[in-house]
Tab-separated table of C-alpha atoms in Angstrom:
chain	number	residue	atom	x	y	z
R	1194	UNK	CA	3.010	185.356	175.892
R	1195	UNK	CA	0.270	182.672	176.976
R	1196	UNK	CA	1.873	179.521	179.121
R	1197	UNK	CA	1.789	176.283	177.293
R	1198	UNK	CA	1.400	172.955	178.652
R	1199	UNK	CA	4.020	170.916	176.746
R	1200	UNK	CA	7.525	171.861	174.411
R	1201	UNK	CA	7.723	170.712	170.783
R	1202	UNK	CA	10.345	169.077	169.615
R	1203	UNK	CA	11.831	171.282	167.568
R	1204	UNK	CA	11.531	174.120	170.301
R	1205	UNK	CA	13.521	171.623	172.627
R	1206	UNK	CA	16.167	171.321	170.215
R	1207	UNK	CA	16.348	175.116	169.966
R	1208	UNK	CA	16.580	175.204	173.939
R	1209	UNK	CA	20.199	173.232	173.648
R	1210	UNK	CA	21.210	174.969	170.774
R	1211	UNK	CA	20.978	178.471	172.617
R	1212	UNK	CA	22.294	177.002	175.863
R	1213	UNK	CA	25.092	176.051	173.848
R	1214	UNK	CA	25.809	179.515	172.448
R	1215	UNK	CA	25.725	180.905	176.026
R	1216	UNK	CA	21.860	182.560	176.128
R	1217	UNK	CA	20.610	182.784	179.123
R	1218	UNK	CA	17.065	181.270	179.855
R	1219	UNK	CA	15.127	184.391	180.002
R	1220	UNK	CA	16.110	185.437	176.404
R	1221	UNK	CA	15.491	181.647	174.836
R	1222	UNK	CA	11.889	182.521	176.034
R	1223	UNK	CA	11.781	185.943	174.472
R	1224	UNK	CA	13.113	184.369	171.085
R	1225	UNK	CA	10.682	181.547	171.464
R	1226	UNK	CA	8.037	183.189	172.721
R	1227	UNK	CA	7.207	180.969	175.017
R	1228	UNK	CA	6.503	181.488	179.472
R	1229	UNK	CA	9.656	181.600	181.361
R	1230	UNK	CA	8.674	178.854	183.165
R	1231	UNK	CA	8.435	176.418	180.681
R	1232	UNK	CA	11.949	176.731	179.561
R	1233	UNK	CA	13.341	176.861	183.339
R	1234	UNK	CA	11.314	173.870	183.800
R	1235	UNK	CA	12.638	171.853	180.857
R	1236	UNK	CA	16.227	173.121	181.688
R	1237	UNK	CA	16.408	171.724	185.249
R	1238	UNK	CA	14.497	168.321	184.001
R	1239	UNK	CA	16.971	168.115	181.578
R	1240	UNK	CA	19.944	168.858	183.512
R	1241	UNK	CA	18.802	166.432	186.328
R	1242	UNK	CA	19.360	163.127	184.005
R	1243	UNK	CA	17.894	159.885	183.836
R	1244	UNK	CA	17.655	157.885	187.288
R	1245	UNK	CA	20.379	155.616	187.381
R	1246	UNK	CA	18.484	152.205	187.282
R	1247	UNK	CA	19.241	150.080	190.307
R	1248	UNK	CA	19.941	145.934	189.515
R	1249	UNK	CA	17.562	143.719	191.233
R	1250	UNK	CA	18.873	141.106	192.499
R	1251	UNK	CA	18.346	138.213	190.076
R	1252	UNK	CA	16.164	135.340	191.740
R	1253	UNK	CA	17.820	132.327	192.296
R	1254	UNK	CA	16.987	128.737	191.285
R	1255	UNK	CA	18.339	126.222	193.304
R	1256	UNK	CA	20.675	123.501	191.974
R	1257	UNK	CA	17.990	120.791	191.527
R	1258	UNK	CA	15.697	123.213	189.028
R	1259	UNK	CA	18.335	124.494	187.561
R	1260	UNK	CA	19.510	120.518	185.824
R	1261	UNK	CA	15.502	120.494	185.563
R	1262	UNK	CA	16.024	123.208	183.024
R	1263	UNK	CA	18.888	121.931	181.816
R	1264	UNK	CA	17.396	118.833	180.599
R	1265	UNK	CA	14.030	120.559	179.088
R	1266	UNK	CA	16.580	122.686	177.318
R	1267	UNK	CA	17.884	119.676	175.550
R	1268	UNK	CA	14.208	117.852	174.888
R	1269	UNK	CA	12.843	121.449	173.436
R	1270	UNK	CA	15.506	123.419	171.315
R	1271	UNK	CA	13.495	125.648	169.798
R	1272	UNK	CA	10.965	126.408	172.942
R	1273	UNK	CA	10.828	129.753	174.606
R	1274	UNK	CA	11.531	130.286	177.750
R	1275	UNK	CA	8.913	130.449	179.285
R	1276	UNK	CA	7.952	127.379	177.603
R	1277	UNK	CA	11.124	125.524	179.309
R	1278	UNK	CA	10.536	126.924	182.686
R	1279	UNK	CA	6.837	126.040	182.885
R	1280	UNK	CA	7.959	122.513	181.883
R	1281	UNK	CA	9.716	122.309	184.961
R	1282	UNK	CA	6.900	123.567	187.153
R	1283	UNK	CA	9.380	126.782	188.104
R	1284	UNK	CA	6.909	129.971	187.757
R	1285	UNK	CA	7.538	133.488	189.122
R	1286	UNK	CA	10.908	133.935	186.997
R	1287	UNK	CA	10.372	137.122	185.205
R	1288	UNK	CA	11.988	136.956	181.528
R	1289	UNK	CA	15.233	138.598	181.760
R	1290	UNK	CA	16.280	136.244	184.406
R	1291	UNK	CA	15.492	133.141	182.666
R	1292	UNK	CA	17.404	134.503	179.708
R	1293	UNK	CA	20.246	134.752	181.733
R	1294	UNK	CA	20.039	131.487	182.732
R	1295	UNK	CA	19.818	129.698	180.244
R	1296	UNK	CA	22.541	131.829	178.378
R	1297	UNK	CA	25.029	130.409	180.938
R	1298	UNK	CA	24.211	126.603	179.177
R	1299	UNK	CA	22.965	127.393	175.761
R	1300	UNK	CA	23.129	129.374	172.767
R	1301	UNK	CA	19.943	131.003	170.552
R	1302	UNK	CA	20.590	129.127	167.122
R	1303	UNK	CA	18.989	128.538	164.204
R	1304	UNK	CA	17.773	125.647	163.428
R	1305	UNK	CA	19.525	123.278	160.472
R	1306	UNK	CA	17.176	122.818	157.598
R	1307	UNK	CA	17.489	119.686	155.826
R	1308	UNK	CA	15.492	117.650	153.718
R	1309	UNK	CA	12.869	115.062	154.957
R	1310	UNK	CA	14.311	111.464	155.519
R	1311	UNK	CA	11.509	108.636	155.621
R	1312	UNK	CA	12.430	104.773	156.638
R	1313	UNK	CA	12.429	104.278	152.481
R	1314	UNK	CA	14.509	107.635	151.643
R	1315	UNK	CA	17.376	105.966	154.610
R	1316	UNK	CA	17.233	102.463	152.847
R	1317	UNK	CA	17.863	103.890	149.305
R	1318	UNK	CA	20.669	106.056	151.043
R	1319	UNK	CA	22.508	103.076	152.689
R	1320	UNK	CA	21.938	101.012	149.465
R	1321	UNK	CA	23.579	103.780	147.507
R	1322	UNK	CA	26.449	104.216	149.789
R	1323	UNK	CA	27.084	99.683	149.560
R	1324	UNK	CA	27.138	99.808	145.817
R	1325	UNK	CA	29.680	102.568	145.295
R	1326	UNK	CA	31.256	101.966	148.346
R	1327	UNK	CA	34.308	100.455	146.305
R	1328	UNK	CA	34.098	103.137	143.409
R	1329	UNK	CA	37.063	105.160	142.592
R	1330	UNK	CA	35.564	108.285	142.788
R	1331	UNK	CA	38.646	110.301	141.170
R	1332	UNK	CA	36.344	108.990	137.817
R	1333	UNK	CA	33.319	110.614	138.782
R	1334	UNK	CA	31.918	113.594	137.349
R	1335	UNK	CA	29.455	115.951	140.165
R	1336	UNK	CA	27.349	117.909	138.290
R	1337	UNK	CA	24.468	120.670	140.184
R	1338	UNK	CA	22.643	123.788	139.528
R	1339	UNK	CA	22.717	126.684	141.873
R	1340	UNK	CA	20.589	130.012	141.619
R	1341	UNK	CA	22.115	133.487	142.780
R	1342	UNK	CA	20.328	136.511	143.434
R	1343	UNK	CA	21.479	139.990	143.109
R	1344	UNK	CA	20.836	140.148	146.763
R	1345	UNK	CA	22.258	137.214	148.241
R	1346	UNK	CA	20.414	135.033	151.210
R	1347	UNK	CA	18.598	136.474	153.596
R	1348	UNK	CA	20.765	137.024	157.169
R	1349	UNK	CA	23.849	137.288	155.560
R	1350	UNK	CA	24.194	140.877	155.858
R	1351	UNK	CA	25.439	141.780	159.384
R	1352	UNK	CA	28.461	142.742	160.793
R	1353	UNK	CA	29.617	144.756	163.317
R	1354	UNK	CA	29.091	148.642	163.323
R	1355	UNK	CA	30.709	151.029	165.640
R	1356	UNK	CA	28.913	153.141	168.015
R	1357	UNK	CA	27.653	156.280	166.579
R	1358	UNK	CA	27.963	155.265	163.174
R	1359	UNK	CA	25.029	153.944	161.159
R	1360	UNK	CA	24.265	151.020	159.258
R	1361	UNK	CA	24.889	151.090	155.806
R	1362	UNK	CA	21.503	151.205	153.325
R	1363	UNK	CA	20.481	147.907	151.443
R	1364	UNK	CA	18.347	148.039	148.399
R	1365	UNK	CA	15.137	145.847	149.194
R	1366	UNK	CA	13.851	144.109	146.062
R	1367	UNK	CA	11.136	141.561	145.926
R	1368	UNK	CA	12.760	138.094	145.245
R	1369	UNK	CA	16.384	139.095	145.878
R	1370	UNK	CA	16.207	141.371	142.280
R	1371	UNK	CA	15.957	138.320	140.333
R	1372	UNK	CA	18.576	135.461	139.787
R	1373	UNK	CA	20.817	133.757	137.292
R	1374	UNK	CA	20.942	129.785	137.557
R	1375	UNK	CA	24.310	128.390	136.947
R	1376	UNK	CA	25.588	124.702	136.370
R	1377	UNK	CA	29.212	123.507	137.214
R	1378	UNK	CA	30.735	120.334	137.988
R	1379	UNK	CA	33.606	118.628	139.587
R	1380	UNK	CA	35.995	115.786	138.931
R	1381	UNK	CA	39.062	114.877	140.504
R	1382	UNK	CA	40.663	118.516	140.856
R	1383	UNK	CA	39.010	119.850	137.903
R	1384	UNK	CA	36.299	122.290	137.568
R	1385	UNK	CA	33.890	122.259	135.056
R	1386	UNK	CA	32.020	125.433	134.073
R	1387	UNK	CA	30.335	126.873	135.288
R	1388	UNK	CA	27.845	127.761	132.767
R	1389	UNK	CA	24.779	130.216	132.674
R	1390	UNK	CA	21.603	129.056	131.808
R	1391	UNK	CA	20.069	131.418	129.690
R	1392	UNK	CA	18.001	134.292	131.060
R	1393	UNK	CA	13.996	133.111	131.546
R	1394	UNK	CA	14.708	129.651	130.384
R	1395	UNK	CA	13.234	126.853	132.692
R	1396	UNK	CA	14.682	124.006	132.832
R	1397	UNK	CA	12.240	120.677	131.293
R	1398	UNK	CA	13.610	117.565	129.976
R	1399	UNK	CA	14.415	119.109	126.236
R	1400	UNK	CA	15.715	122.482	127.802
R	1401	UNK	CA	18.256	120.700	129.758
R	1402	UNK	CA	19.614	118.291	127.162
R	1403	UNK	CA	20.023	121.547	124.684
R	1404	UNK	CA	21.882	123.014	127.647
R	1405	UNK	CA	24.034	120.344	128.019
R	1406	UNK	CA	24.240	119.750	124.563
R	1407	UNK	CA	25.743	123.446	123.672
R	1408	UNK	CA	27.871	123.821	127.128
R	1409	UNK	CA	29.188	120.651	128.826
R	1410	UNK	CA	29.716	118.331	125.508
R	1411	UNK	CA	30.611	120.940	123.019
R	1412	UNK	CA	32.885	123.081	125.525
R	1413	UNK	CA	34.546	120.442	127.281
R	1414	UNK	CA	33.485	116.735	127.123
R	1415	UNK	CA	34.396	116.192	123.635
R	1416	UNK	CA	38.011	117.391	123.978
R	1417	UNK	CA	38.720	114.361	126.031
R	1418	UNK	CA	40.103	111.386	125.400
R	1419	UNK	CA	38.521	108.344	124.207
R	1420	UNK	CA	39.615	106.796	127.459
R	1421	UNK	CA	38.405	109.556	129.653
R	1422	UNK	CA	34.700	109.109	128.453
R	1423	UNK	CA	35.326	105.330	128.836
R	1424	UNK	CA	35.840	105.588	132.293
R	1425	UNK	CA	34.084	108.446	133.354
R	1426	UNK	CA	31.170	108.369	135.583
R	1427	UNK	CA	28.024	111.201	135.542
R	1428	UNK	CA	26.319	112.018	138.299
R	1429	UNK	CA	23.006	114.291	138.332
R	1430	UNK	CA	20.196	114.218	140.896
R	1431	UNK	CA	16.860	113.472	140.823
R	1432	UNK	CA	15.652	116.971	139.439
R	1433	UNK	CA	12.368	116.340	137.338
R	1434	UNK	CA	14.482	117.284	134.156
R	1435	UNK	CA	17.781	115.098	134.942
R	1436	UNK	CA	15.543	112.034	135.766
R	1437	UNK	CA	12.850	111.963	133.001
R	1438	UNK	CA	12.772	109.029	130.430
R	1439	UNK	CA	13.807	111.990	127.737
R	1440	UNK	CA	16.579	112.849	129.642
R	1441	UNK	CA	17.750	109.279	130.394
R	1442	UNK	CA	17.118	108.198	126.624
R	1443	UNK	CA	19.425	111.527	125.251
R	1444	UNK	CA	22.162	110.952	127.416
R	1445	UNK	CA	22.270	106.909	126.531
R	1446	UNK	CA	22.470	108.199	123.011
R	1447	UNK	CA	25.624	110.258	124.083
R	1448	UNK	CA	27.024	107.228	125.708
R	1449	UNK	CA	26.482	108.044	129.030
R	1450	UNK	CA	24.393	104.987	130.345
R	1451	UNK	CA	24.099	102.074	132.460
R	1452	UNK	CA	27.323	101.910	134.957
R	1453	UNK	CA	27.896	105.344	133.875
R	1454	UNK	CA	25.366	107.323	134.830
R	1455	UNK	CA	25.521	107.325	138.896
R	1456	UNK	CA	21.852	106.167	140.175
R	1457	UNK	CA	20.893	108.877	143.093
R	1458	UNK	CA	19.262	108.367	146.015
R	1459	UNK	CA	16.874	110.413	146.984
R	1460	UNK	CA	16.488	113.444	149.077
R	1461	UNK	CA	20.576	113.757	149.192
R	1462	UNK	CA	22.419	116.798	149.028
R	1463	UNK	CA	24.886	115.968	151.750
R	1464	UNK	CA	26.378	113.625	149.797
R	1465	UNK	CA	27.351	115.910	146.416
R	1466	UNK	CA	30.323	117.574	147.457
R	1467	UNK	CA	29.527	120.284	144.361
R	1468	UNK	CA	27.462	121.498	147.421
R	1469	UNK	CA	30.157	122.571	148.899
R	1470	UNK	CA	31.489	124.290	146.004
R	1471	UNK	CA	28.478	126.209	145.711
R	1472	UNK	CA	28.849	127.438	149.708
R	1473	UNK	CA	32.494	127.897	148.431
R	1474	UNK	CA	31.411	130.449	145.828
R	1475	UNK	CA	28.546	132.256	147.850
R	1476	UNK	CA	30.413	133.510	150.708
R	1477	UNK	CA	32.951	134.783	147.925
R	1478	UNK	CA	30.178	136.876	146.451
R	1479	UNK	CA	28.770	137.980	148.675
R	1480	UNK	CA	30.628	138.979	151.186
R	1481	UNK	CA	30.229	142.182	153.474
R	1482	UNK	CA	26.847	141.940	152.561
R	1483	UNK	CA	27.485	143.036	148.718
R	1484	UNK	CA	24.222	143.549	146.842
R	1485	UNK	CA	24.278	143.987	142.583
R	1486	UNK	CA	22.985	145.916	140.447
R	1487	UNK	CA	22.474	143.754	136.953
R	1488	UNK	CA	22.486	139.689	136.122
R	1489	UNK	CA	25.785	140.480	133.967
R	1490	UNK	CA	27.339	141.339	137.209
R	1491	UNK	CA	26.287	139.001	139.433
R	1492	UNK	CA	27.681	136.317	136.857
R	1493	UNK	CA	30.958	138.135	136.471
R	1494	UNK	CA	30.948	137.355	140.282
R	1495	UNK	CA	30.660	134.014	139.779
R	1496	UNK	CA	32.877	133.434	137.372
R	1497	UNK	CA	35.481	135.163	138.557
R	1498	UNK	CA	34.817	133.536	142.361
R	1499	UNK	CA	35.193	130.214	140.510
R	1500	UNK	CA	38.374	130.392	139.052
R	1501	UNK	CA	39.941	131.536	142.644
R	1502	UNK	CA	39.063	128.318	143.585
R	1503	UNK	CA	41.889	125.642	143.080
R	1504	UNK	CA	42.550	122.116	142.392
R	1505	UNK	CA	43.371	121.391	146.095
R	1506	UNK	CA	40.215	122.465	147.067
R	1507	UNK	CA	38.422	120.632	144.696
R	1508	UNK	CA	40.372	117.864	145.064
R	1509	UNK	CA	39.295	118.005	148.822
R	1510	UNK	CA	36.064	117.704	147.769
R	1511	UNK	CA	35.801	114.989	145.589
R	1512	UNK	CA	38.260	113.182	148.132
R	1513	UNK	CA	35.720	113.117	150.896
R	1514	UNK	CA	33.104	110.722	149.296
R	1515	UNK	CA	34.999	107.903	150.933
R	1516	UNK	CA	34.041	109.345	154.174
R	1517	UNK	CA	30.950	110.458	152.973
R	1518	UNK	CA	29.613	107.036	152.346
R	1519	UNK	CA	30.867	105.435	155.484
R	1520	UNK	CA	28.737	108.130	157.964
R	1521	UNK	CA	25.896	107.087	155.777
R	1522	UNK	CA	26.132	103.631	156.391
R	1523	UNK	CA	27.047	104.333	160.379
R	1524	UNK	CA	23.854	106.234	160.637
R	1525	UNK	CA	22.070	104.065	158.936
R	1526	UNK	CA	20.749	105.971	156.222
R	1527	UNK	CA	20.829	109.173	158.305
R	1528	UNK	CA	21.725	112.548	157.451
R	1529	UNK	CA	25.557	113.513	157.462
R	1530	UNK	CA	25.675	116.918	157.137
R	1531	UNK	CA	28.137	118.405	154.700
């Protein structure tokens, strides 16, 4: 039996499996044909253990440096930090120590994405919010699309697992497995939809009035009264299809013009509370990280999410424009947040 320099693997893991069943070391090496040794070596490194690790003392900052960092913290958010530290001129910190620090006064976030907001974007916002300021918006009709994957977004998947168990598996598919686009909209307490746009249909100008045409007039906007539609006011965004001349010209012809079809500003999805809905309906589907496995059954899911959701909820929704307009104009155009 020649003397090797090093132990596989596998021949380790047979070295605690015969320990275990009481062999002695002198007959693991006869079965593994390897030097004596070896296995008395590996044996008393093993039963040795790790070196416990011994805490250095963490270096201190004094008080001054420490509202120095403070204050970089603020003017950087999304800075390293070692990026904040060398800000402050305070070198020599090693990395788990300014972690530590800055843990005790901040939390690692994401940061919010919203869309971009020029000086014009902020004047058409505050505009908007002054001429429906007085609306009763119990008459207005919110109308969005929303796209769901079979996967869901990205990040929502975590949770907590217990030591010694394993995560559970997640199919990876390239662009979530594909998606089905849905259109709903709110009024008062009353959900409308939501409807499925058909499978590999994009949505132009002609696409979307056919859509309409076959789901929101023919399913539900002609069964009310001639009152209703007198009063009623439809809001859409800006969307290339919602805003063309065809699209404008088709829904005049259905009556919807003028005073009642709600001009949008731009860049605004803070202030369509359908927004909400939609956040509403996502964390319903896919919670605990559920993935699917066809577009039927990720539209089940919707549908079924939807009609869980009640009146008082929606009428929560639509209720908040009030408030919704007045942050605009107190931040002068700004974004609210939703």
């Amino acid at each position: 039996m020649g003397q090797k320099k090093d132990l596989t693997g596998s021949e380790k893991s047979k070295i605690v499996r015969y320990l275990a069943e009481g062999c002695s070391s002198l007959k693991i090496a006869k079965l593994l044909k390897r030097d004596h040794r070896t296995i008395k070596r590996f044996i008393q490194n093993s039963q040795q253990g790790r070196k416990k690790r011994v805490e250095k003392p963490r270096l201190k900052i004094t008080a001054h440096e420490l509202r120095k960092v403070k204050r970089a913290a603020a003017k950087m958010p999304l800075a390293t930090s070692l990026a904040i530290f060398q800000s402050c001129s305070i070198t020599g910190v090693p990395k788990s120590t300014r972690c530590a620090i800055l843990r005790d006064m901040a939390k690692v976030r994401k940061a919010e994405r919203r869309p971009p907001l020029n000086k014009t974007h902020k004047l058409k916002r505050q505009d908007w919010a002054k001429k429906y300021l007085k609306t009763g918006f119990s008459k207005v009709l919110w109308t969005d699309e929303m796209r769901v994957s079979l996967d869901g977004p990205d990040g929502w998947a975590r949770g907590w697992i217990g030591k010694g168990q394993r995560a559970p598996v997640r199919l990876r598919r390239q662009q979530g497995g594909g998606g089905v686009l849905v259109w709903a909209g709110i009024i008062k307490d009353e959900l409308v939809g939501p409807f499925r746009v058909e499978d590999g249909v994009k949505l132009n100008s002609q696409s979307y009035c056919q859509f309409l045409e076959d789901t929101f007039f023919k399913q539900w906007y002609r069964k009310k009264s001639a009152s209703f539609k007198k009063n009623m006011i439809f809001m859409q965004d800006n969307a290339s299809s919602h805003a063309s001349k065809y699209s404008t010209a088709w829904l005049a012809r259905k009556g919807i013009k003028e005073e009642k079809r709600m001009t949008w500003p731009p860049c605004s999805p803070d202030l369509n509370p359908i927004e909400n809905l939609w956040s509403i309906i996502k964390c319903e589907i896919y919670k605990e990280g559920k993935q699917y496995t066809s577009l039927n059954s990720v539209w089940e899911a919707v549908v079924a999410a939807a009609r869980n959701v009640d009146g008082e909820q929606i009428k929560t929704l639509t209720e908040s424009m009030d408030g919704r307009l007045l942050s605009v104009l107190a931040k002068k155009g700004g974004y609210i947040g939703r």
